[in-house]
Short mmCIF file of N, CA and C in Angstrom, two decimals:
data_model
loop_
_atom_site.label_atom_id
_atom_site.label_comp_id
_atom_site.label_asym_id
_atom_site.label_seq_id
_atom_site.Cartn_x
_atom_site.Cartn_y
_atom_site.Cartn_z
N MET A 1 1.38 168.71 188.68
CA MET A 1 2.66 168.46 189.28
C MET A 1 2.68 167.03 189.82
N PHE A 2 3.68 166.26 189.43
CA PHE A 2 3.82 164.90 189.93
C PHE A 2 4.55 164.91 191.27
N ILE A 3 4.14 164.03 192.17
CA ILE A 3 4.81 163.87 193.46
C ILE A 3 5.07 162.40 193.70
N SER A 4 6.06 162.11 194.52
CA SER A 4 6.29 160.73 194.96
C SER A 4 6.14 160.73 196.47
N PHE A 5 5.64 159.62 197.02
CA PHE A 5 5.34 159.61 198.45
C PHE A 5 5.47 158.23 199.06
N LEU A 6 5.63 158.21 200.38
CA LEU A 6 5.61 157.00 201.20
C LEU A 6 4.36 157.06 202.07
N VAL A 7 3.65 155.97 202.20
CA VAL A 7 2.52 155.91 203.11
C VAL A 7 3.08 155.73 204.51
N LYS A 8 2.64 156.56 205.45
CA LYS A 8 3.22 156.53 206.80
C LYS A 8 2.79 155.30 207.60
N GLU A 9 1.63 154.72 207.27
CA GLU A 9 1.19 153.51 207.96
C GLU A 9 1.67 152.30 207.19
N GLU A 10 2.29 151.36 207.91
CA GLU A 10 2.80 150.16 207.25
C GLU A 10 1.67 149.34 206.63
N LYS A 11 1.99 148.68 205.56
CA LYS A 11 1.13 147.72 204.87
C LYS A 11 -0.12 148.33 204.25
N LYS A 12 -0.19 149.65 204.13
CA LYS A 12 -1.26 150.28 203.37
C LYS A 12 -0.70 150.52 201.98
N ILE A 13 -1.41 150.01 200.97
CA ILE A 13 -0.90 150.09 199.60
C ILE A 13 -1.74 151.07 198.79
N PRO A 14 -1.12 152.15 198.30
CA PRO A 14 -1.86 153.08 197.45
C PRO A 14 -2.14 152.43 196.10
N ARG A 15 -3.28 152.71 195.55
CA ARG A 15 -3.66 152.16 194.24
C ARG A 15 -4.05 153.28 193.29
N GLN A 16 -3.89 153.01 192.02
CA GLN A 16 -4.24 153.97 190.98
C GLN A 16 -5.69 154.42 191.18
N GLY A 17 -5.89 155.73 191.15
CA GLY A 17 -7.23 156.28 191.28
C GLY A 17 -7.60 156.75 192.67
N HIS A 18 -6.86 156.31 193.70
CA HIS A 18 -7.14 156.81 195.06
C HIS A 18 -6.97 158.33 195.06
N LEU A 19 -7.83 159.01 195.80
CA LEU A 19 -7.75 160.47 195.89
C LEU A 19 -6.65 160.90 196.85
N LEU A 20 -5.97 161.99 196.50
CA LEU A 20 -5.07 162.68 197.41
C LEU A 20 -5.85 163.88 197.92
N ILE A 21 -5.85 164.07 199.24
CA ILE A 21 -6.62 165.14 199.85
C ILE A 21 -5.73 165.95 200.78
N ASN A 22 -6.18 167.16 201.12
CA ASN A 22 -5.45 167.97 202.09
C ASN A 22 -6.05 167.76 203.47
N GLU A 23 -5.54 168.51 204.46
CA GLU A 23 -6.01 168.31 205.84
C GLU A 23 -7.48 168.64 206.02
N ASN A 24 -8.06 169.46 205.12
CA ASN A 24 -9.48 169.80 205.18
C ASN A 24 -10.35 168.82 204.40
N GLU A 25 -9.72 167.74 203.93
CA GLU A 25 -10.37 166.69 203.15
C GLU A 25 -10.88 167.15 201.79
N ASN A 26 -10.25 168.20 201.25
CA ASN A 26 -10.56 168.65 199.89
C ASN A 26 -9.68 167.89 198.91
N PRO A 27 -10.24 167.39 197.81
CA PRO A 27 -9.43 166.66 196.82
C PRO A 27 -8.39 167.59 196.20
N ILE A 28 -7.14 167.14 196.14
CA ILE A 28 -6.07 167.94 195.54
C ILE A 28 -5.34 167.17 194.44
N GLY A 29 -5.70 165.91 194.23
CA GLY A 29 -5.05 165.12 193.20
C GLY A 29 -5.44 163.66 193.30
N TYR A 30 -4.64 162.81 192.67
CA TYR A 30 -4.93 161.37 192.66
C TYR A 30 -3.65 160.58 192.49
N VAL A 31 -3.71 159.32 192.89
CA VAL A 31 -2.59 158.40 192.76
C VAL A 31 -2.55 157.87 191.33
N THR A 32 -1.37 157.90 190.72
CA THR A 32 -1.23 157.35 189.37
C THR A 32 -0.70 155.92 189.41
N SER A 33 0.10 155.59 190.45
CA SER A 33 0.56 154.21 190.63
C SER A 33 1.04 154.03 192.06
N GLY A 34 0.96 152.80 192.54
CA GLY A 34 1.39 152.50 193.89
C GLY A 34 1.66 151.02 194.06
N VAL A 35 2.49 150.68 195.05
CA VAL A 35 2.89 149.30 195.28
C VAL A 35 3.43 149.19 196.70
N TYR A 36 3.50 147.98 197.22
CA TYR A 36 4.13 147.73 198.51
C TYR A 36 5.62 147.49 198.27
N SER A 37 6.47 148.20 199.01
CA SER A 37 7.92 148.02 198.90
C SER A 37 8.41 147.07 199.98
N PRO A 38 8.87 145.86 199.62
CA PRO A 38 9.38 144.94 200.63
C PRO A 38 10.67 145.44 201.28
N VAL A 39 11.42 146.28 200.59
CA VAL A 39 12.66 146.81 201.16
C VAL A 39 12.35 147.86 202.23
N LEU A 40 11.43 148.78 201.90
CA LEU A 40 11.07 149.84 202.85
C LEU A 40 10.00 149.39 203.84
N LYS A 41 9.33 148.28 203.54
CA LYS A 41 8.23 147.76 204.35
C LYS A 41 7.11 148.78 204.51
N LYS A 42 6.81 149.47 203.41
CA LYS A 42 5.76 150.49 203.37
C LYS A 42 5.19 150.55 201.96
N GLY A 43 4.01 151.14 201.87
CA GLY A 43 3.44 151.43 200.57
C GLY A 43 4.12 152.67 199.99
N ILE A 44 4.41 152.64 198.70
CA ILE A 44 5.00 153.78 198.01
C ILE A 44 4.14 154.08 196.80
N GLY A 45 4.21 155.31 196.34
CA GLY A 45 3.40 155.65 195.18
C GLY A 45 3.84 156.94 194.53
N ILE A 46 3.24 157.17 193.37
CA ILE A 46 3.42 158.40 192.62
C ILE A 46 2.03 158.94 192.36
N GLY A 47 1.89 160.25 192.50
CA GLY A 47 0.59 160.86 192.30
C GLY A 47 0.69 162.15 191.52
N TYR A 48 -0.45 162.73 191.25
CA TYR A 48 -0.53 163.96 190.48
C TYR A 48 -1.37 164.95 191.25
N LEU A 49 -0.80 166.14 191.52
CA LEU A 49 -1.56 167.23 192.13
C LEU A 49 -2.12 168.10 191.03
N THR A 50 -3.33 168.63 191.22
CA THR A 50 -3.97 169.45 190.20
C THR A 50 -3.13 170.69 189.89
N LYS A 51 -3.32 171.24 188.71
CA LYS A 51 -2.54 172.39 188.24
C LYS A 51 -2.57 173.56 189.21
N ASN A 52 -3.76 173.90 189.70
CA ASN A 52 -3.92 175.07 190.55
C ASN A 52 -3.50 174.84 191.98
N GLN A 53 -3.04 173.64 192.29
CA GLN A 53 -2.70 173.27 193.65
C GLN A 53 -1.21 173.43 193.89
N LYS A 54 -0.84 174.18 194.91
CA LYS A 54 0.57 174.26 195.28
C LYS A 54 0.94 173.00 196.02
N LYS A 55 2.22 172.74 196.14
CA LYS A 55 2.68 171.57 196.88
C LYS A 55 2.24 171.71 198.34
N GLU A 56 1.44 170.78 198.79
CA GLU A 56 0.87 170.82 200.13
C GLU A 56 1.87 170.30 201.17
N ASN A 57 1.81 170.86 202.37
CA ASN A 57 2.63 170.34 203.47
C ASN A 57 2.01 169.06 204.02
N SER A 58 0.70 169.04 204.14
CA SER A 58 0.00 167.88 204.67
C SER A 58 -0.83 167.25 203.56
N VAL A 59 -0.37 166.10 203.09
CA VAL A 59 -1.08 165.37 202.05
C VAL A 59 -1.52 164.04 202.63
N PHE A 60 -2.75 163.65 202.32
CA PHE A 60 -3.31 162.40 202.78
C PHE A 60 -3.85 161.65 201.58
N ILE A 61 -3.97 160.35 201.73
CA ILE A 61 -4.59 159.53 200.70
C ILE A 61 -5.90 159.00 201.28
N LEU A 62 -6.94 159.02 200.49
CA LEU A 62 -8.24 158.54 200.94
C LEU A 62 -8.37 157.07 200.53
N MET A 63 -8.31 156.18 201.54
CA MET A 63 -8.37 154.74 201.31
C MET A 63 -9.51 154.16 202.14
N ARG A 64 -10.49 153.60 201.47
CA ARG A 64 -11.63 153.00 202.16
C ARG A 64 -12.24 153.94 203.19
N LYS A 65 -12.46 155.16 202.75
CA LYS A 65 -13.08 156.22 203.56
C LYS A 65 -12.24 156.62 204.77
N LYS A 66 -10.94 156.27 204.76
CA LYS A 66 -10.03 156.67 205.84
C LYS A 66 -8.98 157.63 205.28
N LYS A 67 -8.62 158.61 206.08
CA LYS A 67 -7.61 159.60 205.72
C LYS A 67 -6.26 159.10 206.24
N ILE A 68 -5.40 158.65 205.32
CA ILE A 68 -4.10 158.07 205.67
C ILE A 68 -3.00 159.08 205.33
N PRO A 69 -2.15 159.47 206.30
CA PRO A 69 -1.08 160.43 206.01
C PRO A 69 0.00 159.84 205.11
N VAL A 70 0.55 160.69 204.25
CA VAL A 70 1.67 160.28 203.40
C VAL A 70 2.80 161.30 203.57
N LYS A 71 4.01 160.85 203.29
CA LYS A 71 5.18 161.72 203.33
C LYS A 71 5.71 161.87 201.92
N MET A 72 5.79 163.10 201.43
CA MET A 72 6.31 163.32 200.09
C MET A 72 7.83 163.20 200.13
N VAL A 73 8.39 162.49 199.15
CA VAL A 73 9.83 162.27 199.07
C VAL A 73 10.29 162.46 197.63
N LYS A 74 11.58 162.65 197.46
CA LYS A 74 12.16 162.75 196.12
C LYS A 74 12.54 161.36 195.63
N LEU A 75 12.44 161.17 194.33
CA LEU A 75 12.87 159.91 193.73
C LEU A 75 14.39 159.89 193.63
N PRO A 76 15.05 158.79 193.69
CA PRO A 76 14.52 157.44 193.85
C PRO A 76 14.14 157.17 195.31
N PHE A 77 13.23 156.21 195.51
CA PHE A 77 12.79 155.86 196.85
C PHE A 77 13.94 155.29 197.67
N ILE A 78 14.80 154.51 197.02
CA ILE A 78 15.93 153.86 197.69
C ILE A 78 17.21 154.33 197.02
N LYS A 79 18.10 154.89 197.80
CA LYS A 79 19.37 155.34 197.26
C LYS A 79 20.39 154.21 197.36
N ILE A 80 21.01 153.89 196.25
CA ILE A 80 21.98 152.79 196.20
C ILE A 80 23.37 153.35 196.39
N GLN A 81 24.09 152.79 197.34
CA GLN A 81 25.47 153.20 197.60
C GLN A 81 26.40 152.47 196.61
N SER A 82 27.32 153.21 196.02
CA SER A 82 28.25 152.55 195.10
C SER A 82 29.65 152.51 195.64
#
């Protein structure tokens, strides 16, 4: 299952291959792509949760041995008003 997310801490940039973990620090997936959004002033990314994994309430990204909270959101990241 693919998910899209915002990193809750500013200026943390998710990168391809970073692990997605749950609150118990068990691996539940990985980041497929990520970038810093100058508009949102946060790191944004897309990841993949393993087949047997239900959508988690608490998802974290493992960056440099630190557990960083992420917020799952629906695409598009930025809604354009017309």
